[in-house]
Short mmCIF file of C-alpha atoms in Angstrom, two decimals:
data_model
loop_
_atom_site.label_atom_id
_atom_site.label_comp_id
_atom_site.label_asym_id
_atom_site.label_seq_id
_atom_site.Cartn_x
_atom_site.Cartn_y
_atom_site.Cartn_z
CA UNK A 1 0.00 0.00 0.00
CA UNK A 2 1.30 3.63 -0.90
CA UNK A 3 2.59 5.71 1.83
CA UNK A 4 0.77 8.38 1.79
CA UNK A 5 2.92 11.10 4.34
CA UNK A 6 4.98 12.28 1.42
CA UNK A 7 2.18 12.74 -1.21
CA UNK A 8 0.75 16.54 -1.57
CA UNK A 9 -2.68 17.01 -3.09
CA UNK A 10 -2.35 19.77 -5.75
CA UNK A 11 -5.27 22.10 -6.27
CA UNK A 12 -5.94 23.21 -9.96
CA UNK A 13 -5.68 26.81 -11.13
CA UNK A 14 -8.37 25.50 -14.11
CA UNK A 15 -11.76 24.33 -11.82
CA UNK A 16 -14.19 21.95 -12.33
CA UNK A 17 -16.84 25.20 -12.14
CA UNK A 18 -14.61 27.30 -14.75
CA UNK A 19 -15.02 24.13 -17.42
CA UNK A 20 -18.50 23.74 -17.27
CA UNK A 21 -19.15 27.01 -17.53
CA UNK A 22 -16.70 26.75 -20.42
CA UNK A 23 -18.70 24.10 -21.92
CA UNK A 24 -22.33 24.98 -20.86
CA UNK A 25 -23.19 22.12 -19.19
CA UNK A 26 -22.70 20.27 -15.74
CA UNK A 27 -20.36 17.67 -15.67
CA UNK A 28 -21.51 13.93 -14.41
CA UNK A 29 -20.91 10.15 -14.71
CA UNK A 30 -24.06 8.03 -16.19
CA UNK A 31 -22.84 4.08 -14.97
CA UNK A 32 -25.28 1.54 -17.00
CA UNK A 33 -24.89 -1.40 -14.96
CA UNK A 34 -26.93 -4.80 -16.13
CA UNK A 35 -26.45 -8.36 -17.01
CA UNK A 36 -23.93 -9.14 -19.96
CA UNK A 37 -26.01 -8.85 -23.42
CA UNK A 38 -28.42 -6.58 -21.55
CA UNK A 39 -27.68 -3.18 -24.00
CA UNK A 40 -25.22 -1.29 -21.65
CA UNK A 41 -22.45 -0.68 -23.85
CA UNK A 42 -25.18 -0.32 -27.19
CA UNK A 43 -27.29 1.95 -24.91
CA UNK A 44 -24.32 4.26 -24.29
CA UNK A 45 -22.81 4.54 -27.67
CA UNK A 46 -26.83 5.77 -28.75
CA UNK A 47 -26.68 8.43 -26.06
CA UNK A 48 -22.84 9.16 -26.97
CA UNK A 49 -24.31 10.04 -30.31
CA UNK A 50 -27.32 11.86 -29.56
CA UNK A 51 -24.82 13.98 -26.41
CA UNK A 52 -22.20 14.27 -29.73
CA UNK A 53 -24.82 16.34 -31.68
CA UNK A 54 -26.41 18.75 -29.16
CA UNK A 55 -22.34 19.26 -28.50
CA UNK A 56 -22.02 18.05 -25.12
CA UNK A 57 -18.33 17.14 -24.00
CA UNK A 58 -18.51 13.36 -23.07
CA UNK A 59 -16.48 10.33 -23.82
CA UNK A 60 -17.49 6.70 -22.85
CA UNK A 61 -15.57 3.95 -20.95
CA UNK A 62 -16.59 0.48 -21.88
CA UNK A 63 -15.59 -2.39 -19.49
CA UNK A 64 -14.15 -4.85 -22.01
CA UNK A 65 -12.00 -2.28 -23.92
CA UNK A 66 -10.53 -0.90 -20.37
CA UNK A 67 -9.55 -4.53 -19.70
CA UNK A 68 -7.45 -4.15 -22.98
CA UNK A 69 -5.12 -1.59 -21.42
CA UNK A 70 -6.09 -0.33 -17.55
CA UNK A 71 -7.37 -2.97 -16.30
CA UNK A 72 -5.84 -5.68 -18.02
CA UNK A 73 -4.06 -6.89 -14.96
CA UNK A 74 -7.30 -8.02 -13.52
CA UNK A 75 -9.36 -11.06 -13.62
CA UNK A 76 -13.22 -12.14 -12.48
CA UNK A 77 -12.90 -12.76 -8.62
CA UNK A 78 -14.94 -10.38 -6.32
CA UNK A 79 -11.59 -9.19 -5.05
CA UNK A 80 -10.75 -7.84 -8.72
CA UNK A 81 -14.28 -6.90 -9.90
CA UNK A 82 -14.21 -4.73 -6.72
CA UNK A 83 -10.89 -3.04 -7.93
CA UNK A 84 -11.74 -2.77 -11.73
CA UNK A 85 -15.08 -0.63 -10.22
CA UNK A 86 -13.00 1.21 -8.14
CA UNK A 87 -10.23 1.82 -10.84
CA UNK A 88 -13.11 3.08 -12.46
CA UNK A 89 -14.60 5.67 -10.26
CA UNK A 90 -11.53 7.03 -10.05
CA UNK A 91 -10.91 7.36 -13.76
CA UNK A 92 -14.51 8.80 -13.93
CA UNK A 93 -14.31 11.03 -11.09
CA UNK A 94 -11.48 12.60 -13.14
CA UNK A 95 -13.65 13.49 -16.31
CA UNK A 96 -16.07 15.18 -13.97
CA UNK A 97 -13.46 17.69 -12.55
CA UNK A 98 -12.21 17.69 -16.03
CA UNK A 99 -16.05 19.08 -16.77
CA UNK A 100 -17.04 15.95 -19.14
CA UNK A 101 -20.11 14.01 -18.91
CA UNK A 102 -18.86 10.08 -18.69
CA UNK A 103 -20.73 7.12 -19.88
CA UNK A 104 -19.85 4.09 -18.20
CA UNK A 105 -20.89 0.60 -19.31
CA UNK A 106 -19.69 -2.37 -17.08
CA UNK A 107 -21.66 -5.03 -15.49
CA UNK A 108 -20.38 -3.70 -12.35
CA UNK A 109 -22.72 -6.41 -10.48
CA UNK A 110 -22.01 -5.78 -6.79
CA UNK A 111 -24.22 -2.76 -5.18
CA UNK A 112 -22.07 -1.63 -2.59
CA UNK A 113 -19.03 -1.39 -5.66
CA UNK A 114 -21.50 0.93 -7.43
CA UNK A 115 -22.19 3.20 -4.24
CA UNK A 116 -18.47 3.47 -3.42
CA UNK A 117 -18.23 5.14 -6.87
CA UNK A 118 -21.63 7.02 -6.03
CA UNK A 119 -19.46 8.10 -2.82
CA UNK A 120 -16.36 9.40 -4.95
CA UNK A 121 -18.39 12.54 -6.59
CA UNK A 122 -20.98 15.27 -5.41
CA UNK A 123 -25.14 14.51 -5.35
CA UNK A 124 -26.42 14.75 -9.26
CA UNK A 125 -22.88 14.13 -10.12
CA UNK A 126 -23.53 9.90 -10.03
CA UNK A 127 -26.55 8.80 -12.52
CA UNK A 128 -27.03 4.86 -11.89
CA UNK A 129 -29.30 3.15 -14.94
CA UNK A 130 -29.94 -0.08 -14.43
CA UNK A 131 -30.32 -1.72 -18.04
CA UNK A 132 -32.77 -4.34 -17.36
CA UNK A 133 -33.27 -6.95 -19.50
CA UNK A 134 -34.11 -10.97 -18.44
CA UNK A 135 -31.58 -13.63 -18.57
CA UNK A 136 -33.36 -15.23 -21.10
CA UNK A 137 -33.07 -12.72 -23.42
CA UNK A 138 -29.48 -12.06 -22.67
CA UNK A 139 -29.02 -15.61 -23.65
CA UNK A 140 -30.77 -15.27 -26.57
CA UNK A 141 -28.79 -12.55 -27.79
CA UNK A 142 -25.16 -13.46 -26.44
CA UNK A 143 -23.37 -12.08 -29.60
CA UNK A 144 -19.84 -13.90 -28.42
CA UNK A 145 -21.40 -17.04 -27.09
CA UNK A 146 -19.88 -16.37 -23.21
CA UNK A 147 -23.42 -17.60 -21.64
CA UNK A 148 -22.77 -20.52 -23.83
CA UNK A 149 -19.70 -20.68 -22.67
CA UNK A 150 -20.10 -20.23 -18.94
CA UNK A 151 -22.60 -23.06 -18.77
CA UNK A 152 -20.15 -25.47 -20.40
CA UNK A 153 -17.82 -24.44 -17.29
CA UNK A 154 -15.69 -23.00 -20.31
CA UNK A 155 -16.07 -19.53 -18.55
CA UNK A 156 -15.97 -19.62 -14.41
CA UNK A 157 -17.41 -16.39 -11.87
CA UNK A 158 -19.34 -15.28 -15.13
CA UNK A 159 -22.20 -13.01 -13.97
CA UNK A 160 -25.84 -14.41 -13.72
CA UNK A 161 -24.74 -18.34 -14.03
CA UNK A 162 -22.42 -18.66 -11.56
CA UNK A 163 -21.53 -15.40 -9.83
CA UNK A 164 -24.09 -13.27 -8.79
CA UNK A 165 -25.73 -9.80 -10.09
CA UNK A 166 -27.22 -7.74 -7.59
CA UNK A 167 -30.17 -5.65 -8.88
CA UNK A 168 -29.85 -1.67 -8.16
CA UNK A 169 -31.74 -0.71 -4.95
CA UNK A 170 -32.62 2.71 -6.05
CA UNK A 171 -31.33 3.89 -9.11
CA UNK A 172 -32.00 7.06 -10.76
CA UNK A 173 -33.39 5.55 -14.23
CA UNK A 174 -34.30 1.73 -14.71
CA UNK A 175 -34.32 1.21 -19.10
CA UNK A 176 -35.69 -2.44 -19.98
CA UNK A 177 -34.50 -3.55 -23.32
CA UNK A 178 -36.04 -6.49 -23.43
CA UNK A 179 -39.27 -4.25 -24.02
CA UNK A 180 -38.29 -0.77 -25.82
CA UNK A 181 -36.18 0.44 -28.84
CA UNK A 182 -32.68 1.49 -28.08
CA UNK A 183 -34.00 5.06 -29.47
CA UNK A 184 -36.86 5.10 -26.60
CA UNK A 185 -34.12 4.16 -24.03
CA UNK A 186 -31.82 6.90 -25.31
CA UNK A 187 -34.80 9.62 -25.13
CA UNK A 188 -35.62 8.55 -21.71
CA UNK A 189 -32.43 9.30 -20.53
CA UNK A 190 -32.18 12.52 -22.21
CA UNK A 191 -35.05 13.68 -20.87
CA UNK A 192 -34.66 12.90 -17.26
CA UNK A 193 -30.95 14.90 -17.40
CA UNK A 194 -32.49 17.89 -19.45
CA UNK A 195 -35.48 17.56 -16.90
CA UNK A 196 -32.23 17.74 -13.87
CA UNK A 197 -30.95 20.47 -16.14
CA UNK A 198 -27.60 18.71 -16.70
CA UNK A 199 -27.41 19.53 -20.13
#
């Protein structure tokens, strides 16, 4: 562990209240959490899109391409899903001083993972979406085959066979895309942060 007596924290000449008003918007992490095959990452990329063109600063961190390079260190025990989350946050928190908004898509299937996050950044800075969708149709969809996978034991601590996901105990937005387009998904979420007035 580091030792933190000889470490300064630096304040920034540039503040987190200077870039949004910079940018003219707030700044703010969106964290899709849901099953694997559930829409996260498909659900982000649609609001990246629709953020792009009203010209809203954001960028979007998608769990398997941060296991190419930040977190490729880690593997699927609790003990590294907790750090990969936490990793994370931290990366996140940064856009938001940086005055960004930051679309996260990972599983991220432990609750109290998810509020330590929450706990990183100020109220209305942390929107939690749980993507809903059944594990049925997750299955059904499975692009790469890993549900296939994980019940031929090719794939162990995968999430929803035989690792758990806990369900979000209050988020701010619940999308189910087992039952709308990924347009009406996208519009709900831009309405409840125009409705905050995020953006």
């Amino acid at each position: 562990m580091t030792d933190n007596r000889n470490i300064t924290w630096h304040d920034y000449t540039i503040t987190k209240k200077l870039r949004r008003d910079q940018n003219g918007h707030q700044s703010f992490i969106i964290w899709f959490t849901g099953l694997s095959g559930s829409g996260k990452s498909t659900i982000a990329n649609a609001l990246a899109k629709a953020l792009f063109i009203r010209k809203i600063n954001h960028y979007v961190l998608d769990g398997d391409n941060i296991r190419h390079g930040l977190n490729k260190d880690l593997g699927f025990s609790e003990k590294e899903r907790a750090e990969n989350i936490r990793r994370i946050g931290e990366v996140s928190k940064l856009f938001v001083d940086s005055g960004q908004v930051i679309l996260t898509a990972f599983i991220s299937p432990f609750q109290e993972d998810r509020d330590q996050v929450r706990r990183l950044v100020e109220p209305k800075e942390f929107i939690e979406i749980y993507v809903k969708c059944s594990l049925d149709e997750c299955e059904k969809r499975d692009p790469r085959k890993l549900y296939q996978k994980a019940r031929a034991g090719e794939i162990k601590n995968f999430t929803g066979i035989d690792s758990p996901y806990e369900e979000p105990v209050n988020p701010e937005l619940v999308i189910e895309t087992d039952l709308y387009s990924v347009e009406d998904c996208v519009n709900k979420i831009i309405i409840y942060i125009e409705a905050m007035k995020l953006i």
